[in-house]
Amino acid sequence: DAKTTQPTSMDCAEGRAANLPCNHSTISGNEYVYWYRQIHSQGPQYIIHGLKNNETNEMASLIITEDRKSSTLILPHATLRDTAVYYCIVRANKGLGGGSNYKLTFGKGTLLTVNP
Amino acid sequence: DTEVTQTPKHLVMGMTNKKSLKCEQHMGHRAMYWYKQKAKKPPELMFVYSYEKLSINESVPSRFSPECPNSSLLNLHLHALQPEDSALYLCASSDREGGTEAFFGQGTRLTVV
């Protein structure tokens, strides 16, 4: 049973910001929002994660709504190399009452295509 | 070193063959994972090892047999596979089971003929 909903595909112009939405309306209080991406024929790559507050690292920013029912991954200046499938995953961290929900379970993701 | 190394990169095997996939990491991670990914589908969890002990088996058929000889190595032994088992097999590791960040290898592309 899917816990997240993402658009199937999105396009973005090179150099512009890419904003990838994710709905997770059934998220529990102890569940984090994780983002991974998978470039064609490669293994998935961790991007960022957050619980309540907005987060930023060298790759991206994560904006989580106040009710935590949705989030947006922002790639500030998309390049051609950012073309990939982006996965939004909600899961607990083990040791925080997560039970089996700490498993990293991938949904269908969003295929982001960055165009020249 | 933040690499997870998988060998071989490609493997073609017959349905009566026995082969093994190998995965290695030197990040000191104590959790290691096997995922299976069919074309145009998301990765699916198969097995989780935590501190060299099998922690999770996602009801995987017995023709797939995992092994964790030590904290750096993870094997997946294959025997009597079917053509529908052809897929990309991904190995991952994290500092602990359910850890914050999982590092994935580049995968082994398996074709069963």
PDB file of C-alpha atoms in Angstrom:
ATOM      1  CA  ASP A   1       0.000   0.000   0.000  1.00  0.00           C
ATOM      2  CA  ALA A   2       1.517   3.248  -1.176  1.00  0.00           C
ATOM      3  CA  LYS A   3       2.191   5.826   1.510  1.00  0.00           C
ATOM      4  CA  THR A   4       3.253   8.575  -0.871  1.00  0.00           C
ATOM      5  CA  THR A   5       1.855  10.061  -4.070  1.00  0.00           C
ATOM      6  CA  GLN A   6       4.101  11.687  -6.652  1.00  0.00           C
ATOM      7  CA  PRO A   7       3.511  12.867 -10.217  1.00  0.00           C
ATOM      8  CA  THR A   8       4.649  10.317 -12.761  1.00  0.00           C
ATOM      9  CA  SER A   9       6.835  12.763 -14.660  1.00  0.00           C
ATOM     10  CA  MET A  10       7.965  16.387 -14.745  1.00  0.00           C
ATOM     11  CA  ASP A  11      10.075  18.553 -17.023  1.00  0.00           C
ATOM     12  CA  CYS A  12      12.420  21.343 -16.074  1.00  0.00           C
ATOM     13  CA  ALA A  13      14.630  23.727 -18.045  1.00  0.00           C
ATOM     14  CA  GLU A  14      18.344  23.586 -17.373  1.00  0.00           C
ATOM     15  CA  GLY A  15      19.427  26.233 -14.893  1.00  0.00           C
ATOM     16  CA  ARG A  16      15.956  26.664 -13.451  1.00  0.00           C
ATOM     17  CA  ALA A  17      14.712  25.368 -10.117  1.00  0.00           C
ATOM     18  CA  ALA A  18      13.048  21.962 -10.142  1.00  0.00           C
ATOM     19  CA  ASN A  19      10.248  21.599  -7.596  1.00  0.00           C
ATOM     20  CA  LEU A  20       9.153  18.011  -7.018  1.00  0.00           C
ATOM     21  CA  PRO A  21       5.997  17.537  -4.937  1.00  0.00           C
ATOM     22  CA  CYS A  22       5.058  14.599  -2.745  1.00  0.00           C
ATOM     23  CA  ASN A  23       1.851  13.904  -0.854  1.00  0.00           C
ATOM     24  CA  HIS A  24       2.010  11.829   2.311  1.00  0.00           C
ATOM     25  CA  SER A  25      -1.289  12.565   4.014  1.00  0.00           C
ATOM     26  CA  THR A  26      -1.149   9.483   6.288  1.00  0.00           C
ATOM     27  CA  ILE A  27       2.313  10.207   7.665  1.00  0.00           C
ATOM     28  CA  SER A  28       2.761   9.314  11.339  1.00  0.00           C
ATOM     29  CA  GLY A  29       4.354  11.525  13.943  1.00  0.00           C
ATOM     30  CA  ASN A  30       7.534   9.457  14.069  1.00  0.00           C
ATOM     31  CA  GLU A  31       7.969   9.116  10.304  1.00  0.00           C
ATOM     32  CA  TYR A  32      10.540  11.082   8.361  1.00  0.00           C
ATOM     33  CA  VAL A  33      10.360  12.170   4.729  1.00  0.00           C
ATOM     34  CA  TYR A  34      13.272  10.835   2.674  1.00  0.00           C
ATOM     35  CA  TRP A  35      14.238  11.601  -0.904  1.00  0.00           C
ATOM     36  CA  TYR A  36      16.380   9.386  -3.106  1.00  0.00           C
ATOM     37  CA  ARG A  37      17.048   9.570  -6.817  1.00  0.00           C
ATOM     38  CA  GLN A  38      18.068   7.004  -9.387  1.00  0.00           C
ATOM     39  CA  ILE A  39      19.892   8.017 -12.515  1.00  0.00           C
ATOM     40  CA  HIS A  40      19.379   5.596 -15.391  1.00  0.00           C
ATOM     41  CA  SER A  41      21.218   2.277 -14.895  1.00  0.00           C
ATOM     42  CA  GLN A  42      22.697   3.350 -11.566  1.00  0.00           C
ATOM     43  CA  GLY A  43      21.878   2.560  -7.946  1.00  0.00           C
ATOM     44  CA  PRO A  44      19.659   4.932  -5.961  1.00  0.00           C
ATOM     45  CA  GLN A  45      21.358   7.894  -4.300  1.00  0.00           C
ATOM     46  CA  TYR A  46      20.319   9.505  -1.016  1.00  0.00           C
ATOM     47  CA  ILE A  47      19.468  13.203  -1.330  1.00  0.00           C
ATOM     48  CA  ILE A  48      17.979  14.538   1.878  1.00  0.00           C
ATOM     49  CA  HIS A  49      15.558  13.790   4.696  1.00  0.00           C
ATOM     50  CA  GLY A  50      13.539  15.730   7.272  1.00  0.00           C
ATOM     51  CA  LEU A  51      10.971  15.381  10.030  1.00  0.00           C
ATOM     52  CA  LYS A  52       9.267  18.750  10.530  1.00  0.00           C
ATOM     53  CA  ASN A  53      11.649  21.554   9.710  1.00  0.00           C
ATOM     54  CA  ASN A  54      12.842  22.547   6.290  1.00  0.00           C
ATOM     55  CA  GLU A  55      16.237  21.116   5.440  1.00  0.00           C
ATOM     56  CA  THR A  56      18.979  22.120   3.032  1.00  0.00           C
ATOM     57  CA  ASN A  57      22.189  20.467   1.982  1.00  0.00           C
ATOM     58  CA  GLU A  58      24.608  20.775  -0.922  1.00  0.00           C
ATOM     59  CA  MET A  59      22.267  18.881  -3.236  1.00  0.00           C
ATOM     60  CA  ALA A  60      18.788  20.150  -2.497  1.00  0.00           C
ATOM     61  CA  SER A  61      16.258  21.726  -0.155  1.00  0.00           C
ATOM     62  CA  LEU A  62      13.305  19.976   1.439  1.00  0.00           C
ATOM     63  CA  ILE A  63      10.215  21.954   2.334  1.00  0.00           C
ATOM     64  CA  ILE A  64       7.686  20.172   4.575  1.00  0.00           C
ATOM     65  CA  THR A  65       4.266  21.707   5.149  1.00  0.00           C
ATOM     66  CA  GLU A  66       3.254  22.549   8.689  1.00  0.00           C
ATOM     67  CA  ASP A  67       0.706  19.718   8.826  1.00  0.00           C
ATOM     68  CA  ARG A  68       3.400  17.394   7.361  1.00  0.00           C
ATOM     69  CA  LYS A  69       0.955  15.998   4.808  1.00  0.00           C
ATOM     70  CA  SER A  70       3.050  17.058   1.849  1.00  0.00           C
ATOM     71  CA  SER A  71       6.555  18.136   0.950  1.00  0.00           C
ATOM     72  CA  THR A  72       8.558  19.558  -1.940  1.00  0.00           C
ATOM     73  CA  LEU A  73      12.073  18.718  -2.996  1.00  0.00           C
ATOM     74  CA  ILE A  74      13.814  21.683  -4.603  1.00  0.00           C
ATOM     75  CA  LEU A  75      16.839  21.410  -6.866  1.00  0.00           C
ATOM     76  CA  PRO A  76      17.815  25.090  -7.077  1.00  0.00           C
ATOM     77  CA  HIS A  77      19.665  25.065 -10.404  1.00  0.00           C
ATOM     78  CA  ALA A  78      18.856  21.899 -12.306  1.00  0.00           C
ATOM     79  CA  THR A  79      21.450  20.487 -14.704  1.00  0.00           C
ATOM     80  CA  LEU A  80      21.177  17.795 -17.346  1.00  0.00           C
ATOM     81  CA  ARG A  81      22.826  15.389 -14.897  1.00  0.00           C
ATOM     82  CA  ASP A  82      19.840  15.784 -12.563  1.00  0.00           C
ATOM     83  CA  THR A  83      17.646  13.854 -14.999  1.00  0.00           C
ATOM     84  CA  ALA A  84      16.552  10.862 -12.909  1.00  0.00           C
ATOM     85  CA  VAL A  85      13.682   9.163 -11.116  1.00  0.00           C
ATOM     86  CA  TYR A  86      13.108  10.868  -7.763  1.00  0.00           C
ATOM     87  CA  TYR A  87      11.615   8.814  -4.959  1.00  0.00           C
ATOM     88  CA  CYS A  88       9.821  10.293  -1.946  1.00  0.00           C
ATOM     89  CA  ILE A  89       9.717   7.810   0.942  1.00  0.00           C
ATOM     90  CA  VAL A  90       8.205   8.090   4.397  1.00  0.00           C
ATOM     91  CA  ARG A  91       9.613   5.873   7.098  1.00  0.00           C
ATOM     92  CA  ALA A  92      10.422   5.819  10.759  1.00  0.00           C
ATOM     93  CA  ASN A  93      13.961   5.527  12.034  1.00  0.00           C
ATOM     94  CA  LYS A  94      14.421   2.279  13.915  1.00  0.00           C
ATOM     95  CA  GLY A  95      14.483   2.794  17.636  1.00  0.00           C
ATOM     96  CA  LEU A  96      11.777   5.435  17.542  1.00  0.00           C
ATOM     97  CA  GLY A  97       8.865   3.027  17.678  1.00  0.00           C
ATOM     98  CA  GLY A  98       9.069   2.474  13.948  1.00  0.00           C
ATOM     99  CA  GLY A  99       8.572  -1.280  14.025  1.00  0.00           C
ATOM    100  CA  SER A 100       8.829  -2.640  10.505  1.00  0.00           C
ATOM    101  CA  ASN A 101       8.087   0.817   9.149  1.00  0.00           C
ATOM    102  CA  TYR A 102      11.771   1.659   9.219  1.00  0.00           C
ATOM    103  CA  LYS A 103      12.257  -0.323   6.023  1.00  0.00           C
ATOM    104  CA  LEU A 104      13.204   1.719   2.952  1.00  0.00           C
ATOM    105  CA  THR A 105      10.289   1.000   0.603  1.00  0.00           C
ATOM    106  CA  PHE A 106      10.334   2.673  -2.806  1.00  0.00           C
ATOM    107  CA  GLY A 107       7.179   3.895  -4.552  1.00  0.00           C
ATOM    108  CA  LYS A 108       6.907   4.656  -8.249  1.00  0.00           C
ATOM    109  CA  GLY A 109       8.687   8.004  -8.084  1.00  0.00           C
ATOM    110  CA  THR A 110       8.778  10.977 -10.445  1.00  0.00           C
ATOM    111  CA  LEU A 111      10.815  10.931 -13.632  1.00  0.00           C
ATOM    112  CA  LEU A 112      12.391  14.390 -13.812  1.00  0.00           C
ATOM    113  CA  THR A 113      13.698  15.330 -17.236  1.00  0.00           C
ATOM    114  CA  VAL A 114      15.940  18.389 -17.388  1.00  0.00           C
ATOM    115  CA  ASN A 115      15.921  19.904 -20.861  1.00  0.00           C
ATOM    116  CA  PRO A 116      18.651  22.070 -22.426  1.00  0.00           C
TER     117      PRO A 116
ATOM    118  CA  ASP B   1      35.353   5.672   0.976  1.00  0.00           C
ATOM    119  CA  THR B   2      31.571   5.807   0.527  1.00  0.00           C
ATOM    120  CA  GLU B   3      31.375   3.089  -2.074  1.00  0.00           C
ATOM    121  CA  VAL B   4      29.401  -0.090  -2.222  1.00  0.00           C
ATOM    122  CA  THR B   5      30.999  -2.356  -4.804  1.00  0.00           C
ATOM    123  CA  GLN B   6      29.049  -5.057  -6.578  1.00  0.00           C
ATOM    124  CA  THR B   7      30.457  -7.791  -8.798  1.00  0.00           C
ATOM    125  CA  PRO B   8      29.911  -8.826 -11.465  1.00  0.00           C
ATOM    126  CA  LYS B   9      28.292  -5.890 -13.260  1.00  0.00           C
ATOM    127  CA  HIS B  10      26.583  -8.218 -15.728  1.00  0.00           C
ATOM    128  CA  LEU B  11      25.761 -11.914 -15.464  1.00  0.00           C
ATOM    129  CA  VAL B  12      24.074 -14.313 -17.856  1.00  0.00           C
ATOM    130  CA  MET B  13      23.178 -17.701 -16.437  1.00  0.00           C
ATOM    131  CA  GLY B  14      21.200 -20.753 -17.437  1.00  0.00           C
ATOM    132  CA  MET B  15      18.306 -22.068 -15.400  1.00  0.00           C
ATOM    133  CA  THR B  16      20.387 -24.988 -14.119  1.00  0.00           C
ATOM    134  CA  ASN B  17      23.421 -22.913 -13.181  1.00  0.00           C
ATOM    135  CA  LYS B  18      24.615 -21.881  -9.736  1.00  0.00           C
ATOM    136  CA  LYS B  19      26.117 -18.426  -9.456  1.00  0.00           C
ATOM    137  CA  SER B  20      26.784 -15.831  -6.784  1.00  0.00           C
ATOM    138  CA  LEU B  21      26.515 -12.063  -6.624  1.00  0.00           C
ATOM    139  CA  LYS B  22      28.968 -10.243  -4.386  1.00  0.00           C
ATOM    140  CA  CYS B  23      28.741  -6.949  -2.523  1.00  0.00           C
ATOM    141  CA  GLU B  24      31.436  -5.219  -0.491  1.00  0.00           C
ATOM    142  CA  GLN B  25      31.603  -2.046   1.613  1.00  0.00           C
ATOM    143  CA  HIS B  26      34.338  -0.615   3.803  1.00  0.00           C
ATOM    144  CA  MET B  27      32.367   2.093   5.579  1.00  0.00           C
ATOM    145  CA  GLY B  28      31.998   0.077   8.783  1.00  0.00           C
ATOM    146  CA  HIS B  29      28.278  -0.263   8.149  1.00  0.00           C
ATOM    147  CA  ARG B  30      26.563  -2.981  10.135  1.00  0.00           C
ATOM    148  CA  ALA B  31      23.424  -3.293   7.990  1.00  0.00           C
ATOM    149  CA  MET B  32      23.386  -4.575   4.426  1.00  0.00           C
ATOM    150  CA  TYR B  33      20.517  -5.061   2.025  1.00  0.00           C
ATOM    151  CA  TRP B  34      19.600  -6.813  -1.208  1.00  0.00           C
ATOM    152  CA  TYR B  35      17.048  -5.242  -3.544  1.00  0.00           C
ATOM    153  CA  LYS B  36      15.641  -6.499  -6.842  1.00  0.00           C
ATOM    154  CA  GLN B  37      14.608  -4.080  -9.581  1.00  0.00           C
ATOM    155  CA  LYS B  38      12.698  -5.032 -12.710  1.00  0.00           C
ATOM    156  CA  ALA B  39      12.731  -2.729 -15.721  1.00  0.00           C
ATOM    157  CA  LYS B  40      10.782   0.518 -15.209  1.00  0.00           C
ATOM    158  CA  LYS B  41       9.812  -0.520 -11.668  1.00  0.00           C
ATOM    159  CA  PRO B  42      11.066   0.704  -8.279  1.00  0.00           C
ATOM    160  CA  PRO B  43      13.552  -1.373  -6.269  1.00  0.00           C
ATOM    161  CA  GLU B  44      11.967  -4.070  -4.083  1.00  0.00           C
ATOM    162  CA  LEU B  45      13.526  -5.130  -0.799  1.00  0.00           C
ATOM    163  CA  MET B  46      14.570  -8.792  -0.615  1.00  0.00           C
ATOM    164  CA  PHE B  47      16.785  -9.255   2.456  1.00  0.00           C
ATOM    165  CA  VAL B  48      18.212  -7.251   5.330  1.00  0.00           C
ATOM    166  CA  TYR B  49      21.265  -8.257   7.363  1.00  0.00           C
ATOM    167  CA  SER B  50      22.011  -6.576  10.654  1.00  0.00           C
ATOM    168  CA  TYR B  51      25.278  -7.331  12.448  1.00  0.00           C
ATOM    169  CA  GLU B  52      25.810 -10.257  10.067  1.00  0.00           C
ATOM    170  CA  LYS B  53      22.518 -11.880  10.988  1.00  0.00           C
ATOM    171  CA  LEU B  54      19.524 -12.135   8.691  1.00  0.00           C
ATOM    172  CA  SER B  55      16.972  -9.669   9.985  1.00  0.00           C
ATOM    173  CA  ILE B  56      14.382  -9.535   7.219  1.00  0.00           C
ATOM    174  CA  ASN B  57      13.428 -11.955   4.438  1.00  0.00           C
ATOM    175  CA  GLU B  58      10.634 -10.492   2.342  1.00  0.00           C
ATOM    176  CA  SER B  59       9.226 -13.931   1.462  1.00  0.00           C
ATOM    177  CA  VAL B  60      11.879 -14.424  -1.192  1.00  0.00           C
ATOM    178  CA  PRO B  61      11.911 -17.843  -2.951  1.00  0.00           C
ATOM    179  CA  SER B  62      14.557 -20.260  -1.683  1.00  0.00           C
ATOM    180  CA  ARG B  63      16.351 -20.248  -5.040  1.00  0.00           C
ATOM    181  CA  PHE B  64      17.818 -16.970  -3.722  1.00  0.00           C
ATOM    182  CA  SER B  65      20.119 -17.614  -0.760  1.00  0.00           C
ATOM    183  CA  PRO B  66      21.817 -14.706   0.998  1.00  0.00           C
ATOM    184  CA  GLU B  67      25.003 -14.958   3.021  1.00  0.00           C
ATOM    185  CA  CYS B  68      26.914 -12.442   5.115  1.00  0.00           C
ATOM    186  CA  PRO B  69      30.383 -13.918   5.780  1.00  0.00           C
ATOM    187  CA  ASN B  70      31.596 -10.818   7.614  1.00  0.00           C
ATOM    188  CA  SER B  71      30.629  -7.230   8.254  1.00  0.00           C
ATOM    189  CA  SER B  72      32.023  -6.020   4.927  1.00  0.00           C
ATOM    190  CA  LEU B  73      30.698  -8.675   2.581  1.00  0.00           C
ATOM    191  CA  LEU B  74      27.287  -9.751   1.395  1.00  0.00           C
ATOM    192  CA  ASN B  75      26.634 -12.520  -1.096  1.00  0.00           C
ATOM    193  CA  LEU B  76      23.538 -13.640  -2.935  1.00  0.00           C
ATOM    194  CA  HIS B  77      23.690 -17.249  -4.091  1.00  0.00           C
ATOM    195  CA  LEU B  78      21.529 -18.113  -7.066  1.00  0.00           C
ATOM    196  CA  HIS B  79      20.342 -21.575  -8.054  1.00  0.00           C
ATOM    197  CA  ALA B  80      17.695 -22.863 -10.444  1.00  0.00           C
ATOM    198  CA  LEU B  81      16.490 -19.398 -11.393  1.00  0.00           C
ATOM    199  CA  GLN B  82      13.700 -18.681 -13.842  1.00  0.00           C
ATOM    200  CA  PRO B  83      13.752 -16.221 -16.739  1.00  0.00           C
ATOM    201  CA  GLU B  84      11.407 -13.948 -14.767  1.00  0.00           C
ATOM    202  CA  ASP B  85      14.180 -13.538 -12.182  1.00  0.00           C
ATOM    203  CA  SER B  86      16.100 -11.476 -14.727  1.00  0.00           C
ATOM    204  CA  ALA B  87      16.523  -8.037 -13.144  1.00  0.00           C
ATOM    205  CA  LEU B  88      18.963  -5.533 -11.685  1.00  0.00           C
ATOM    206  CA  TYR B  89      20.087  -6.701  -8.242  1.00  0.00           C
ATOM    207  CA  LEU B  90      21.122  -3.875  -5.954  1.00  0.00           C
ATOM    208  CA  CYS B  91      23.101  -4.069  -2.753  1.00  0.00           C
ATOM    209  CA  ALA B  92      22.982  -1.318  -0.143  1.00  0.00           C
ATOM    210  CA  SER B  93      24.441  -0.622   3.275  1.00  0.00           C
ATOM    211  CA  SER B  94      23.750   1.729   6.164  1.00  0.00           C
ATOM    212  CA  ASP B  95      25.437   2.397   9.466  1.00  0.00           C
ATOM    213  CA  ARG B  96      22.741   0.399  11.244  1.00  0.00           C
ATOM    214  CA  GLU B  97      19.442  -1.240  10.407  1.00  0.00           C
ATOM    215  CA  GLY B  98      17.034   1.570   9.652  1.00  0.00           C
ATOM    216  CA  GLY B  99      19.913   4.015   9.560  1.00  0.00           C
ATOM    217  CA  THR B 100      19.537   7.495   8.182  1.00  0.00           C
ATOM    218  CA  GLU B 101      21.235   7.087   4.826  1.00  0.00           C
ATOM    219  CA  ALA B 102      21.572   3.987   2.691  1.00  0.00           C
ATOM    220  CA  PHE B 103      24.413   3.751   0.180  1.00  0.00           C
ATOM    221  CA  PHE B 104      23.669   1.723  -2.922  1.00  0.00           C
ATOM    222  CA  GLY B 105      25.961  -0.112  -5.303  1.00  0.00           C
ATOM    223  CA  GLN B 106      25.615   0.127  -9.065  1.00  0.00           C
ATOM    224  CA  GLY B 107      23.934  -3.235  -9.253  1.00  0.00           C
ATOM    225  CA  THR B 108      24.382  -6.512 -11.085  1.00  0.00           C
ATOM    226  CA  ARG B 109      22.350  -6.884 -14.272  1.00  0.00           C
ATOM    227  CA  LEU B 110      21.243 -10.522 -14.258  1.00  0.00           C
ATOM    228  CA  THR B 111      19.825 -12.323 -17.280  1.00  0.00           C
ATOM    229  CA  VAL B 112      18.484 -15.859 -16.882  1.00  0.00           C
ATOM    230  CA  VAL B 113      18.272 -17.819 -20.126  1.00  0.00           C
TER     231      VAL B 113
END
